[in-house]
Tab-separated table of C-alpha atoms in Angstrom:
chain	number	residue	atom	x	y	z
Q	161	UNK	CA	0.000	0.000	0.000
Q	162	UNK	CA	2.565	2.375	0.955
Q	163	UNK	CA	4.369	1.519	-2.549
Q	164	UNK	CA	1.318	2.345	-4.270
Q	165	UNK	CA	1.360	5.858	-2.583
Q	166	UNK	CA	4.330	7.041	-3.347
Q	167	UNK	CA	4.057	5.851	-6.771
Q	168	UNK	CA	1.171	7.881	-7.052
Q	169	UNK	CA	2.340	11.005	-5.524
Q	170	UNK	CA	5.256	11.142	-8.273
Q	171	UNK	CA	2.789	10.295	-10.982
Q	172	UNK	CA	0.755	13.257	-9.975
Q	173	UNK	CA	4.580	15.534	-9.985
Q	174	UNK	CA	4.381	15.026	-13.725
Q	175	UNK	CA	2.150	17.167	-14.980
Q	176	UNK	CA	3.825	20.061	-13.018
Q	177	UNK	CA	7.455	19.009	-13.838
Q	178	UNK	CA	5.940	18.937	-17.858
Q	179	UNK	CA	4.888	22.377	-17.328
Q	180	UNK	CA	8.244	23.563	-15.540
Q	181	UNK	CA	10.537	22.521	-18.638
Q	182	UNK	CA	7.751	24.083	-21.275
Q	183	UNK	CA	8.670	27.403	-19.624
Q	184	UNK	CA	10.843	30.091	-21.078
Q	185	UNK	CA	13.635	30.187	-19.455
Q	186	UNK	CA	14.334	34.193	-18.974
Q	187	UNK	CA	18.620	35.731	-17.719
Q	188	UNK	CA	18.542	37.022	-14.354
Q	189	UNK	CA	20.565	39.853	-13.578
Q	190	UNK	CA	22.918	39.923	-10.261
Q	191	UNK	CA	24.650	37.333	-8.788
Q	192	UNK	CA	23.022	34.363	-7.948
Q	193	UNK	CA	23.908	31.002	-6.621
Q	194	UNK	CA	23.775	28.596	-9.185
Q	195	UNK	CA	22.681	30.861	-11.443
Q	196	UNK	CA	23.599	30.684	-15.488
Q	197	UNK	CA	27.345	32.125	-16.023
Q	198	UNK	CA	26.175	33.845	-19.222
Q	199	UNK	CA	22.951	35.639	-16.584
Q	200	UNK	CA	25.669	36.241	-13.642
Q	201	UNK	CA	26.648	39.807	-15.315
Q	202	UNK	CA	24.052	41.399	-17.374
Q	203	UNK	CA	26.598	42.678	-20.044
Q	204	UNK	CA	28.132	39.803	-20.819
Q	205	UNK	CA	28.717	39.100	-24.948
Q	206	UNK	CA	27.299	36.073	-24.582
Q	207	UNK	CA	23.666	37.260	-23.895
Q	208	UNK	CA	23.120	39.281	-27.222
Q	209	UNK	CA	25.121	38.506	-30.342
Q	210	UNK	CA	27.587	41.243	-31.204
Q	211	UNK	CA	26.417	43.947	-33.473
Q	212	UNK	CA	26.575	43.184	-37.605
Q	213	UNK	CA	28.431	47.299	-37.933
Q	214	UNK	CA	31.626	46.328	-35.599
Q	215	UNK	CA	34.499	46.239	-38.120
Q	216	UNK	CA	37.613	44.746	-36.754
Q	217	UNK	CA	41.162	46.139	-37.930
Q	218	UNK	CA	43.332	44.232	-40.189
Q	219	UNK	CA	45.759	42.038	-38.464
Q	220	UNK	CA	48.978	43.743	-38.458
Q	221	UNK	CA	52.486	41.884	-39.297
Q	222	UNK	CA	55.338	43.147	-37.654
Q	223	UNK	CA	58.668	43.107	-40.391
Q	224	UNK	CA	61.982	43.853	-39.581
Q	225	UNK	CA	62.365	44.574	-43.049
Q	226	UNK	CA	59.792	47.418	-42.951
Q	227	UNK	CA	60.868	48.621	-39.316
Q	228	UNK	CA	64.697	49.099	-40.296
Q	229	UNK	CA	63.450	50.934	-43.829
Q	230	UNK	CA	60.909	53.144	-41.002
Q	231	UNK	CA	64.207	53.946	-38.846
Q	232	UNK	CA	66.287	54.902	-41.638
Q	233	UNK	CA	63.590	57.512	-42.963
Q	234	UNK	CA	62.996	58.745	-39.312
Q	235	UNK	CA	67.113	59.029	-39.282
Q	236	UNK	CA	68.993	62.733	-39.401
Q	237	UNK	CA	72.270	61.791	-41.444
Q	238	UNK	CA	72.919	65.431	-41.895
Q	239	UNK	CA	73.175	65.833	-38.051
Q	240	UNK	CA	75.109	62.463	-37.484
Q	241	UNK	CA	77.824	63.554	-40.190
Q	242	UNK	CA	78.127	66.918	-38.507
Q	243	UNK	CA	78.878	65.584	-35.003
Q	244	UNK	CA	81.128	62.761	-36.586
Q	245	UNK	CA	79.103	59.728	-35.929
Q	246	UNK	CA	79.138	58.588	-39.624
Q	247	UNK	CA	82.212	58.803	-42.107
Q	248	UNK	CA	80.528	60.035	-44.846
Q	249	UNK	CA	77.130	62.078	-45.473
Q	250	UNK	CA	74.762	59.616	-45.840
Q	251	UNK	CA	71.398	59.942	-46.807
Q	252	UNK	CA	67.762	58.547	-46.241
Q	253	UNK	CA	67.320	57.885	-49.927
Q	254	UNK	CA	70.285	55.374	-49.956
Q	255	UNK	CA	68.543	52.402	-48.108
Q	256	UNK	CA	67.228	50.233	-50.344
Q	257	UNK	CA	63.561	50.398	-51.742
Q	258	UNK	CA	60.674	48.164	-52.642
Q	259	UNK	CA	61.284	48.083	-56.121
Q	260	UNK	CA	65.067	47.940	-55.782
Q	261	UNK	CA	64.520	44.612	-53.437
Q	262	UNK	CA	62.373	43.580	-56.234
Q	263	UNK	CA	64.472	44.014	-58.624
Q	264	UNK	CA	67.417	42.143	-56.711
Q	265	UNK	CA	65.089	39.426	-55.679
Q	266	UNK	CA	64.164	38.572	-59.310
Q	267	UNK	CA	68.024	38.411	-60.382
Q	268	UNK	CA	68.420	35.899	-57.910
Q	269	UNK	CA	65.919	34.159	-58.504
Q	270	UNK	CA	66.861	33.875	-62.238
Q	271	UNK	CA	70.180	32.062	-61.764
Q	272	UNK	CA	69.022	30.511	-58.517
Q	273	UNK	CA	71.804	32.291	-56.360
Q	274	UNK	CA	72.314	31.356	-52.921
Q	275	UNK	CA	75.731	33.071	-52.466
Q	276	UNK	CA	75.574	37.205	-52.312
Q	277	UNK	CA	78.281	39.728	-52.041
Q	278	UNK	CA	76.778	43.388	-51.515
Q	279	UNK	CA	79.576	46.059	-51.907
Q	280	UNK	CA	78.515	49.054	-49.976
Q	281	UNK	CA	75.561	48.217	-47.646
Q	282	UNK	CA	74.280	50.932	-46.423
Q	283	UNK	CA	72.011	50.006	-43.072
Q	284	UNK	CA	71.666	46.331	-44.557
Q	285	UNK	CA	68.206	46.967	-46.057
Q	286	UNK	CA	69.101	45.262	-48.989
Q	287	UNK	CA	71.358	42.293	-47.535
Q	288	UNK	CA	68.121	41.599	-45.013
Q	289	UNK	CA	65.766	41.303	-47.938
Q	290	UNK	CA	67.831	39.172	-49.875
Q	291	UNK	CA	68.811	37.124	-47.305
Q	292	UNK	CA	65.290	36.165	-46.426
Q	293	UNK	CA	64.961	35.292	-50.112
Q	294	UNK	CA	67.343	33.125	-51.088
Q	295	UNK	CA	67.896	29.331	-49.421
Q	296	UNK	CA	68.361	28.510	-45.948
Q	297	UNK	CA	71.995	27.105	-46.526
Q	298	UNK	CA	72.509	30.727	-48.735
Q	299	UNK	CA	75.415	33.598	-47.076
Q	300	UNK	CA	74.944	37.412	-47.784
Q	301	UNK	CA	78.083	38.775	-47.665
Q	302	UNK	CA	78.002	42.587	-47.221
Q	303	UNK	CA	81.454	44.665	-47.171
Q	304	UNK	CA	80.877	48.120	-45.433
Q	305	UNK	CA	83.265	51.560	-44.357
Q	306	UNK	CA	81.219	52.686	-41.537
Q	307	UNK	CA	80.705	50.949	-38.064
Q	308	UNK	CA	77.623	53.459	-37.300
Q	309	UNK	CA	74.914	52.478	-40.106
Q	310	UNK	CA	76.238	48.716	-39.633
Q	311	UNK	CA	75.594	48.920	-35.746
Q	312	UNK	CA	72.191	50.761	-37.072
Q	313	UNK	CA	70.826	48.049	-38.942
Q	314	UNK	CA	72.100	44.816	-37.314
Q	315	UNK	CA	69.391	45.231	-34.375
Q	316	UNK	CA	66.884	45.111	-37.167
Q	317	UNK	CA	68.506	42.177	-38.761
Q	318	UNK	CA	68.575	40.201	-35.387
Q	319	UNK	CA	65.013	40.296	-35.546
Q	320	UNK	CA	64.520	38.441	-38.430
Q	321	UNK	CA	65.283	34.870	-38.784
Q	322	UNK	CA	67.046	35.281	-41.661
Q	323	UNK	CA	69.624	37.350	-39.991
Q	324	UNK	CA	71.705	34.801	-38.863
Q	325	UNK	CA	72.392	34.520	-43.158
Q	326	UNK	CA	74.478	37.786	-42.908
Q	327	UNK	CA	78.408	38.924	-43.014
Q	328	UNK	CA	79.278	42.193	-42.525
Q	329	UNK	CA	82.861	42.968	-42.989
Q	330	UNK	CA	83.674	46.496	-41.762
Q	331	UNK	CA	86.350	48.978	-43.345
Q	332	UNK	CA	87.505	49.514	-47.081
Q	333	UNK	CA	85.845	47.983	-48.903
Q	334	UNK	CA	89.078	47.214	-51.451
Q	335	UNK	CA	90.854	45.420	-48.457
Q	336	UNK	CA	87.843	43.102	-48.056
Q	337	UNK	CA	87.243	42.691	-51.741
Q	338	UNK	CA	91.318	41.699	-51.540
Q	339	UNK	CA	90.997	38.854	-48.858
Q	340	UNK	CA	87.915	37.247	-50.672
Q	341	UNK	CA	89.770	37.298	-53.815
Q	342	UNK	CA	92.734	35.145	-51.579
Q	343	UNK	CA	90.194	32.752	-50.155
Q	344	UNK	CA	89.195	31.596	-53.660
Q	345	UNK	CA	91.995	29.862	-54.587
Q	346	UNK	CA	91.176	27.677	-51.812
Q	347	UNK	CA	88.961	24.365	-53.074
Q	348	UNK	CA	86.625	25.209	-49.813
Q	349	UNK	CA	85.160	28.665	-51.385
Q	350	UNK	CA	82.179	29.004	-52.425
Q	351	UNK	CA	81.903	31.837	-55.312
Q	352	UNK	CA	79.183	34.363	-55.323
Q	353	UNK	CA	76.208	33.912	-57.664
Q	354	UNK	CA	75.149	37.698	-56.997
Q	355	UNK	CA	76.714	40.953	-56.686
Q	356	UNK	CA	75.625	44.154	-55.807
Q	357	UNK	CA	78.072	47.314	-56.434
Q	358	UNK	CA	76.643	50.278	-54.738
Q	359	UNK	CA	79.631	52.187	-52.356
Q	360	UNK	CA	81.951	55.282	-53.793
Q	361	UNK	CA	81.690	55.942	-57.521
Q	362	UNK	CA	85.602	56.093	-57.310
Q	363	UNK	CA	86.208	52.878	-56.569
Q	364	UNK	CA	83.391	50.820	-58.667
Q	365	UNK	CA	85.908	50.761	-61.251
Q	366	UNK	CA	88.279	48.581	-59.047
Q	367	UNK	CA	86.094	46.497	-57.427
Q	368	UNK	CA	84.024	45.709	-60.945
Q	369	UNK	CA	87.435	44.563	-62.710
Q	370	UNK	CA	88.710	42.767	-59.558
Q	371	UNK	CA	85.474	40.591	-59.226
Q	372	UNK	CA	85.715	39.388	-62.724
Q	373	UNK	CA	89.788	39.366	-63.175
Q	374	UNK	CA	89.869	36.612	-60.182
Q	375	UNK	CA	89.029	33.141	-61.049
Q	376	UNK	CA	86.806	31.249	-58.588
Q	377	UNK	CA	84.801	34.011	-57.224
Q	378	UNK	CA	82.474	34.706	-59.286
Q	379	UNK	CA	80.105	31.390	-60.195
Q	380	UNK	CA	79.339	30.705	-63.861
Q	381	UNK	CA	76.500	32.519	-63.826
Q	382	UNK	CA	76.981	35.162	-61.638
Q	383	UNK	CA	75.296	38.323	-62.518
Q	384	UNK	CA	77.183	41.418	-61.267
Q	385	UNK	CA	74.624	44.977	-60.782
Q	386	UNK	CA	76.642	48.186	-60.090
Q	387	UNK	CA	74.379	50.909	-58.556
Q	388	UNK	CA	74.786	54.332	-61.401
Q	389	UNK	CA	72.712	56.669	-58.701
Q	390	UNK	CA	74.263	60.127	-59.100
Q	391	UNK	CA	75.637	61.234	-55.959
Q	392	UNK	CA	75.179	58.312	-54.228
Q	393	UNK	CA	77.951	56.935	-51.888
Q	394	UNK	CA	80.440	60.378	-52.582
Q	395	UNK	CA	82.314	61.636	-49.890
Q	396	UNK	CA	81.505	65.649	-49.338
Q	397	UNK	CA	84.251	67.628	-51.209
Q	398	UNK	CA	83.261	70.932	-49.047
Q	399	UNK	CA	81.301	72.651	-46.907
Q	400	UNK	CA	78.809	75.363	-47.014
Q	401	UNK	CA	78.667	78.126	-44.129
Q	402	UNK	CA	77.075	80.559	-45.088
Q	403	UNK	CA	73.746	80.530	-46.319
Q	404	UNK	CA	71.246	78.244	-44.197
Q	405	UNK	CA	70.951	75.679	-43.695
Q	406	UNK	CA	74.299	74.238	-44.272
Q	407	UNK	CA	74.760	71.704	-46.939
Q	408	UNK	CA	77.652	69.187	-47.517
Q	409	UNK	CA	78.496	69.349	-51.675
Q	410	UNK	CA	79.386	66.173	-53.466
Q	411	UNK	CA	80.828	65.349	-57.051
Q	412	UNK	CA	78.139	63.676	-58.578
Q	413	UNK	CA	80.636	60.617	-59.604
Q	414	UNK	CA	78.873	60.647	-63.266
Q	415	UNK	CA	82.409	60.585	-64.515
Q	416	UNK	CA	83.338	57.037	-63.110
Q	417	UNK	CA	79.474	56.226	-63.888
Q	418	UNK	CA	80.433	56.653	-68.061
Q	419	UNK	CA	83.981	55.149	-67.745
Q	420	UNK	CA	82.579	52.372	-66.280
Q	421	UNK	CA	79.464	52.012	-68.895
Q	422	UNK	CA	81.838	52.520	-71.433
Q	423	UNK	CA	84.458	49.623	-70.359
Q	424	UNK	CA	81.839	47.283	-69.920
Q	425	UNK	CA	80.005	47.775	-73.768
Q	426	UNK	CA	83.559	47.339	-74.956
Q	427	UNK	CA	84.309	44.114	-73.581
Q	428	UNK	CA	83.342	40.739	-75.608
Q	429	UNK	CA	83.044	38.749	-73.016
Q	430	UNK	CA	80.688	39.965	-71.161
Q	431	UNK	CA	77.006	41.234	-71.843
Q	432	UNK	CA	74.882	43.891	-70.112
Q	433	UNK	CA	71.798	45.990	-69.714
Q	434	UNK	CA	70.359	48.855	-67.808
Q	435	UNK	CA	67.301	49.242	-65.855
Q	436	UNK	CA	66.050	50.917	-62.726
Q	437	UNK	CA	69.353	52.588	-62.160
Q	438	UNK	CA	71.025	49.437	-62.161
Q	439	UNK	CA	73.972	48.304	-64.544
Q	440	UNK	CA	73.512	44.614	-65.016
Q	441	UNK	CA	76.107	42.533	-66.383
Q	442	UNK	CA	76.524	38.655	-66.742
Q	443	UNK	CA	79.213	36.791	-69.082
Q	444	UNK	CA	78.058	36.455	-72.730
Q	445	UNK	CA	78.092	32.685	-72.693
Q	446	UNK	CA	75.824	32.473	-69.676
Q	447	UNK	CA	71.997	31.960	-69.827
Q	448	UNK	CA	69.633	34.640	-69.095
C-alpha cells in the first residue's frame, strides 16, 4: 500500500514538472547562486550577439624589413655627419627600396643564387631582404666603411630569422674585396652567384674589374649589378657656411658612372643591360 502511494504522488509531480521545462527560461541579472554564467553579469557578450556594424582592424604583421626601412627615414644623417658619428654624409634615400629589393630578388631568382656579395651596404636593407629570399643554406656577404649604419641596422637584422644569413665585414671595402679574392683559390670557397656594387663611384671601377679578373669568385652565372645613382655613396668635397641651412656638396661621380658604362660595352666577353638605375652585367656565354 505504501508503494502504491508514493508511486502515485510522483505520478501526480508530472504534470507540473511537464509544465516547468515548457517554460521560457528568462537571464537574471545579479549574482546568484547557481545561477547561469552567461545571466551572472548582465553585459556579458554572450547574452546578445555582437552587433553586424563592428568592423575589426586588419591584423597587423610586424617586419623587420619594414621597421629598419621606417628607422632609416625617421634618421637625421645630416646631423650624425656633422657631429662625426658617420664617415661620410649619408642619406635617407640610400637604403634600399621596394622596387630595388624587387628588382634584386628577381636576379636571384633567375640564376638561382644562394651566395651574395653586396659592396657598400648601407644600413643592410638590402642584404636583409635578400637574405630572407634566397635558401636557408645561402650567405649574404656585405662589405661596409662605416661601423655606425652597420651597428644601425644589425638590431633590425637580429630580428629576423634570416639574420643569422648575414656577413658584414667592416672597413675599405678594397681590403675586403682583396681577402675574398685570396680565399678563392682555396677548393673550400664558395663563389658568389650575386653581386651588388653600390659604395663610392671612385672605386666601382676597381672592385668591378677585380670581381671578374679573379678566377673562382664569381660562379658561372653570376650576374654582377653596379648601382649608377648620381651622388650616391660620394664623400663631401666641401662645406657650405654661409647661407642656411648648411649643406655638404658632393661630385656627382657621373664621370666614373660613363667610364665604367663605357668599359663594360667594350668588352666581348661579357654582356649587359640597364634598368632601374642598375647596370647589369653577366658573361656572354651564360643563360639569361
Amino acid at each position: 500500500c505504501a508503494f502504491l502511494c508514493t508511486v502515485s504522488h510522483q505520478i501526480a509531480h508530472i504534470p507540473a514538472m511537464a509544465a516547468a521545462s515548457t517554460m521560457q527560461w528568462e537571464p537574471v541579472t545579479g549574482l546568484a547562486s547557481g545561477a547561469a554564467p552567461t545571466a551572472t553579469f548582465p553585459n556579458c557578450h554572450l547574452l546578445k550577439p555582437m552587433a553586424a556594424q563592428v568592423v575589426w582592424s586588419d591584423p597587423q604583421q610586424n617586419s623587420p624589413l619594414a621597421e629598419l626601412r621606417k628607422a632609416v627615414q625617421d634618421e637625421d644623417w645630416e646631423r650624425n655627419y656633422e657631429q662625426g658619428f658617420t664617415k661620410i654624409n649619408m642619406r635617407a634615400e640610400w637604403s634600399a627600396s621596394e622596387e630595388r629589393v624587387s628588382t634584386f630578388r628577381w636576379l636571384a631568382s633567375s640564376n638561382a643564387a644562394s651566395r651574395v656579395l653586396e659592396i657598400g651596404s648601407f644600413c643592410g636593407a638590402g642584404a636583409l631582404a635578400l637574405a630572407e629570399f634566397i635558401p636557408a643554406d645561402g650567405e649574404v656577404r656585405s662589405l661596409e666603411l662605416d661601423s655606425f649604419v652597420v651597428d644601425f641596422g644589425r638590431r633590425f637584422q637580429l630580428k629576423s630569422l634570416a639574420g643569422k644569413k648575414i656577413t658584414t665585414n667592416v672597413g675599405p671595402a678594397m681590403q675586403a674585396l682583396q681577402s675574398l679574392a685570396a680565399e678563392a683559390n682555396g677548393h673550400r670557397f664558395k663563389a658568389f652567384d650575386l653581386v651588388v656594387i653600390d659604395a663610392d663611384k671612385e672605386g666601382m671601377q676597381s672592385y668591378f674589374d677585380l670581381l671578374w679578373s679573379t678566377q673562382g669568385l664569381l660562379s658561372e652565372r653570376a650576374v654582377v649589378c653596379v648601382d649608377m645613382t648620381l651622388f650616391k655613396g660620394q664623400p663631401p668635397t666641401r662645406y657650405v657656411k654661409f647661407g642656411f641651412p648648411h649643406r655638404w656638396h658632393s661630385n656627382s661621380g657621373q664621370a666614373e658612372i660613363d667610364t665604367l658604362r663605357a668599359a663594360v660595352q667594350a668588352r666581348v666577353d661579357l654582356r649587359s643591360f640597364e634598368f632601374g638605375g642598375l647596370l647589369v652585367v653577366t658573361r656572354t656565354e651564360a643563360q639569361p
